Amino acid sequence: LAKTTQPISMDSYEGQEVNITCSHNNIATNDYITWYQQFPSQGPRFIIQGYKTKVTNEVASLFIPADRKSSTLSLPRVSLSDTAVYYCLVGDINDMRFGAGTRLTVKP
Amino acid sequence: NAGVTQTPKFQVLKTGQSMTLQCAQDMNHNSMYWYRQDPGMGLRLIYYSASEGTTDKGEVPNGYNVSRLNKREFSLRLESAAPSQTSVYFCASSESGGYNQPQHFGDGTRLSIL
C-alpha cells in the first residue's frame, strides 16, 4: 500500500518558483499521483495529476521520474494567494489516506 | 454549477444527540466520500461509496453510519454524538473510486459537540 512523505512546511517569497517533493516508494503499477491544494476553511481542490514524466496545466507542473518513487509539484512565480496546504496522494480505493500535507507560506 | 453541496455548514450538538449531515453532487459522479479533518491535520476517510448501492468503511468509521440514498446523495449520520467527533466534515465525489480519479470537495460542515 503506497504511503507518501512530504515536508511539513515550506516558506517562499512572491515571484519565486516553489518545488514540493513527495516520496512514494511503494507506488503500485496502476497508481496515479494526485496533488490537492487546501485553503483555510475550504475543502481541498484538485491541482494536477500524472502517471509518469511531466504534466503541466495552467496552475502547476508535475515532474515524475522514471522509477515513479517520488514526484515534484512545481508552482511557478508564487503569489501570496498560493499560501495553502498541499497534499500528495497515491493509492487505490483500499488505501485512501491524506497525510498532513505541506504547509506553504508565501511571504511578500 | 454547484458541484458538491453540504448542509448544514455549521452545527452545535450536545453529547448524545444525533444528526445527519447531507451531501449532494450534480456532476453525475459514481463515487462519493466522507472525510473528517481535525485541527492541523490532514483528512481522514470515514466511509465511501464506490457506486450507488455500495458503502465501505474507511480509516475512522466508528461512531458513524452512512446512506447512499441515490447517485446524487450520500449522507453521514452520528447516532450518539461524542466530543471526540468535533471536527470539520468534508464530502467529496469522483467519477469512479480511488485516488486515480480527482475528487471534488464540498465546503465542509463544521460540527461542535459539547
Short mmCIF file of C-alpha atoms in Angstrom, two decimals:
data_model
loop_
_atom_site.label_atom_id
_atom_site.label_comp_id
_atom_site.label_asym_id
_atom_site.label_seq_id
_atom_site.Cartn_x
_atom_site.Cartn_y
_atom_site.Cartn_z
CA LEU A 1 0.00 0.00 0.00
CA ALA A 2 1.51 3.29 -1.09
CA LYS A 3 2.41 5.80 1.61
CA THR A 4 3.52 9.34 0.91
CA THR A 5 6.06 11.52 2.68
CA GLN A 6 6.16 15.30 2.24
CA PRO A 7 7.89 18.15 4.05
CA ILE A 8 5.70 19.52 6.81
CA SER A 9 6.22 23.15 5.84
CA MET A 10 7.96 25.42 3.35
CA ASP A 11 8.44 29.16 3.07
CA SER A 12 8.86 31.16 -0.12
CA TYR A 13 8.64 34.71 -1.42
CA GLU A 14 6.39 36.20 -4.03
CA GLY A 15 7.59 35.63 -7.56
CA GLN A 16 9.72 32.60 -6.76
CA GLU A 17 9.26 29.10 -8.11
CA VAL A 18 8.34 26.57 -5.44
CA ASN A 19 9.03 22.85 -5.70
CA ILE A 20 7.38 20.43 -3.27
CA THR A 21 8.65 16.88 -3.38
CA CYS A 22 6.66 13.84 -2.33
CA SER A 23 8.14 10.39 -1.89
CA HIS A 24 6.06 7.26 -2.50
CA ASN A 25 8.41 4.30 -2.55
CA ASN A 26 5.67 1.66 -2.69
CA ILE A 27 3.63 3.12 -5.52
CA ALA A 28 1.76 0.44 -7.44
CA THR A 29 1.93 -0.01 -11.19
CA ASN A 30 -1.55 1.34 -11.81
CA ASP A 31 -1.41 4.23 -9.32
CA TYR A 32 -1.61 7.83 -10.42
CA ILE A 33 -0.09 10.70 -8.42
CA THR A 34 -2.53 13.44 -7.48
CA TRP A 35 -1.97 16.80 -5.81
CA TYR A 36 -4.54 18.91 -3.98
CA GLN A 37 -4.47 22.42 -2.54
CA GLN A 38 -6.41 23.44 0.55
CA PHE A 39 -7.06 26.96 1.77
CA PRO A 40 -8.26 27.61 5.35
CA SER A 41 -11.96 26.91 5.85
CA GLN A 42 -12.30 25.29 2.42
CA GLY A 43 -12.29 21.78 1.05
CA PRO A 44 -9.26 20.54 -0.90
CA ARG A 45 -9.09 21.48 -4.55
CA PHE A 46 -7.61 19.25 -7.25
CA ILE A 47 -4.47 20.79 -8.80
CA ILE A 48 -2.82 18.23 -11.05
CA GLN A 49 -2.49 14.52 -11.69
CA GLY A 50 0.09 12.44 -13.52
CA TYR A 51 1.33 8.93 -14.13
CA LYS A 52 4.86 9.40 -15.45
CA THR A 53 7.24 12.01 -16.91
CA LYS A 54 5.90 15.55 -16.85
CA VAL A 55 2.43 17.03 -16.74
CA THR A 56 1.68 20.74 -16.99
CA ASN A 57 -1.52 22.73 -16.68
CA GLU A 58 -2.36 26.37 -16.16
CA VAL A 59 -1.66 26.15 -12.43
CA ALA A 60 1.34 23.86 -11.93
CA SER A 61 3.71 21.26 -13.31
CA LEU A 62 4.25 17.76 -12.01
CA PHE A 63 7.55 16.00 -12.54
CA ILE A 64 7.72 12.23 -12.12
CA PRO A 65 11.00 10.33 -12.58
CA ALA A 66 11.15 7.03 -14.41
CA ASP A 67 11.08 4.93 -11.21
CA ARG A 68 7.97 6.84 -10.01
CA LYS A 69 9.12 6.60 -6.39
CA SER A 70 8.82 10.35 -5.98
CA SER A 71 7.17 13.32 -7.61
CA THR A 72 7.67 17.08 -7.52
CA LEU A 73 4.94 19.68 -7.69
CA SER A 74 6.25 22.89 -9.21
CA LEU A 75 4.42 26.19 -8.71
CA PRO A 76 5.82 28.94 -10.95
CA ARG A 77 6.07 32.50 -9.66
CA VAL A 78 4.03 32.07 -6.50
CA SER A 79 1.91 34.85 -5.06
CA LEU A 80 0.53 35.45 -1.57
CA SER A 81 -2.66 33.70 -2.61
CA ASP A 82 -0.75 30.42 -3.07
CA THR A 83 -0.33 30.18 0.70
CA ALA A 84 -2.09 26.89 1.46
CA VAL A 85 -1.60 23.26 2.39
CA TYR A 86 -0.61 20.96 -0.47
CA TYR A 87 -1.37 17.24 -0.36
CA CYS A 88 0.22 14.48 -2.43
CA LEU A 89 -1.85 11.31 -2.84
CA VAL A 90 -1.24 7.94 -4.42
CA GLY A 91 -3.14 4.74 -3.97
CA ASP A 92 -6.37 2.99 -4.66
CA ILE A 93 -9.76 2.71 -3.09
CA ASN A 94 -8.46 0.37 -0.39
CA ASP A 95 -5.86 2.80 0.88
CA MET A 96 -7.33 6.26 0.81
CA ARG A 97 -5.26 8.45 3.07
CA PHE A 98 -4.46 12.14 3.09
CA GLY A 99 -1.30 12.85 5.06
CA ALA A 100 -0.69 16.08 6.91
CA GLY A 101 0.40 17.76 3.68
CA THR A 102 2.93 20.55 3.16
CA ARG A 103 2.04 23.96 4.53
CA LEU A 104 3.39 26.53 2.07
CA THR A 105 3.71 30.11 3.28
CA VAL A 106 4.40 32.77 0.66
CA LYS A 107 5.84 35.99 2.04
CA PRO A 108 5.84 39.43 0.41
CA ASN B 1 -22.68 24.84 -11.36
CA ALA B 2 -22.93 23.82 -7.67
CA GLY B 3 -20.55 20.81 -7.64
CA VAL B 4 -20.71 19.26 -4.16
CA THR B 5 -23.14 20.81 -1.70
CA GLN B 6 -23.04 20.09 2.01
CA THR B 7 -25.65 21.00 4.59
CA PRO B 8 -25.59 22.34 7.22
CA LYS B 9 -22.44 24.49 7.17
CA PHE B 10 -22.30 24.77 10.96
CA GLN B 11 -23.87 22.76 13.77
CA VAL B 12 -23.55 22.58 17.53
CA LEU B 13 -24.76 19.46 19.29
CA LYS B 14 -24.89 18.18 22.83
CA THR B 15 -23.28 14.90 23.74
CA GLY B 16 -25.65 12.04 22.95
CA GLN B 17 -27.67 13.88 20.32
CA SER B 18 -27.96 12.52 16.81
CA MET B 19 -27.83 14.26 13.49
CA THR B 20 -27.39 13.64 9.78
CA LEU B 21 -25.02 15.52 7.53
CA GLN B 22 -26.25 15.84 3.98
CA CYS B 23 -24.22 15.82 0.78
CA ALA B 24 -25.33 16.10 -2.82
CA GLN B 25 -23.36 16.29 -6.08
CA ASP B 26 -24.57 17.34 -9.50
CA MET B 27 -21.69 16.01 -11.60
CA ASN B 28 -23.15 12.54 -12.20
CA HIS B 29 -20.25 11.00 -10.31
CA ASN B 30 -20.35 7.37 -9.29
CA SER B 31 -18.23 7.56 -6.13
CA MET B 32 -18.72 9.63 -3.00
CA TYR B 33 -16.74 10.02 0.20
CA TRP B 34 -16.96 11.39 3.73
CA TYR B 35 -13.84 12.72 5.46
CA ARG B 36 -13.18 14.41 8.76
CA GLN B 37 -10.43 16.93 9.38
CA ASP B 38 -9.23 17.78 12.85
CA PRO B 39 -7.27 20.99 13.54
CA GLY B 40 -3.82 20.99 11.95
CA MET B 41 -4.27 17.54 10.45
CA GLY B 42 -4.97 16.03 7.10
CA LEU B 43 -8.24 14.48 6.07
CA ARG B 44 -9.18 11.02 7.28
CA LEU B 45 -11.64 8.89 5.37
CA ILE B 46 -14.72 7.84 7.34
CA TYR B 47 -16.79 5.99 4.73
CA TYR B 48 -17.00 5.88 0.99
CA SER B 49 -19.41 4.68 -1.65
CA ALA B 50 -17.73 3.41 -4.78
CA SER B 51 -21.04 3.27 -6.63
CA GLU B 52 -24.74 3.63 -5.97
CA GLY B 53 -25.88 0.89 -3.63
CA THR B 54 -22.50 0.19 -2.05
CA THR B 55 -20.74 1.62 1.00
CA ASP B 56 -17.47 0.69 2.66
CA LYS B 57 -15.59 1.68 5.78
CA GLY B 58 -12.62 3.96 5.62
CA GLU B 59 -9.92 4.67 8.16
CA VAL B 60 -12.15 6.01 11.00
CA PRO B 61 -15.71 4.61 10.70
CA ASN B 62 -16.54 4.07 14.38
CA GLY B 63 -19.46 6.15 15.60
CA TYR B 64 -20.78 6.89 12.10
CA ASN B 65 -23.23 5.42 9.63
CA VAL B 66 -23.80 6.34 6.01
CA SER B 67 -26.52 6.03 3.42
CA ARG B 68 -26.11 6.31 -0.34
CA LEU B 69 -29.63 7.48 -0.97
CA ASN B 70 -29.23 7.63 -4.76
CA LYS B 71 -26.48 8.50 -7.20
CA ARG B 72 -26.53 12.17 -6.16
CA GLU B 73 -26.80 11.96 -2.39
CA PHE B 74 -24.62 10.47 0.34
CA SER B 75 -25.46 11.18 3.99
CA LEU B 76 -23.44 10.74 7.17
CA ARG B 77 -25.19 10.06 10.46
CA LEU B 78 -23.95 10.42 14.00
CA GLU B 79 -26.24 8.28 16.18
CA SER B 80 -24.93 9.43 19.56
CA ALA B 81 -22.56 12.36 19.23
CA ALA B 82 -19.41 12.47 21.35
CA PRO B 83 -17.00 15.38 21.93
CA SER B 84 -14.31 13.42 20.05
CA GLN B 85 -16.42 13.83 16.92
CA THR B 86 -15.96 17.60 16.97
CA SER B 87 -14.38 18.23 13.59
CA VAL B 88 -14.85 19.61 10.11
CA TYR B 89 -16.56 17.12 7.83
CA PHE B 90 -15.98 17.12 4.09
CA CYS B 91 -17.91 15.30 1.44
CA ALA B 92 -16.32 14.57 -1.93
CA SER B 93 -17.19 12.86 -5.18
CA SER B 94 -15.33 11.43 -8.15
CA GLU B 95 -16.19 9.76 -11.44
CA SER B 96 -15.04 6.41 -10.09
CA GLY B 97 -13.41 5.13 -6.95
CA GLY B 98 -9.86 5.55 -5.71
CA TYR B 99 -7.29 8.27 -5.90
CA ASN B 100 -6.74 7.73 -9.62
CA GLN B 101 -9.76 9.90 -10.19
CA PRO B 102 -9.69 13.52 -9.00
CA GLN B 103 -12.07 14.18 -6.13
CA HIS B 104 -14.27 17.24 -5.90
CA PHE B 105 -14.91 18.52 -2.39
CA GLY B 106 -17.67 20.48 -0.73
CA ASP B 107 -17.00 23.41 1.58
CA GLY B 108 -17.41 21.36 4.74
CA THR B 109 -19.66 21.13 7.78
CA ARG B 110 -18.17 22.49 10.99
CA LEU B 111 -19.52 20.38 13.84
CA SER B 112 -19.02 21.10 17.54
CA ILE B 113 -20.17 18.67 20.19
CA LEU B 114 -20.41 19.96 23.73
#
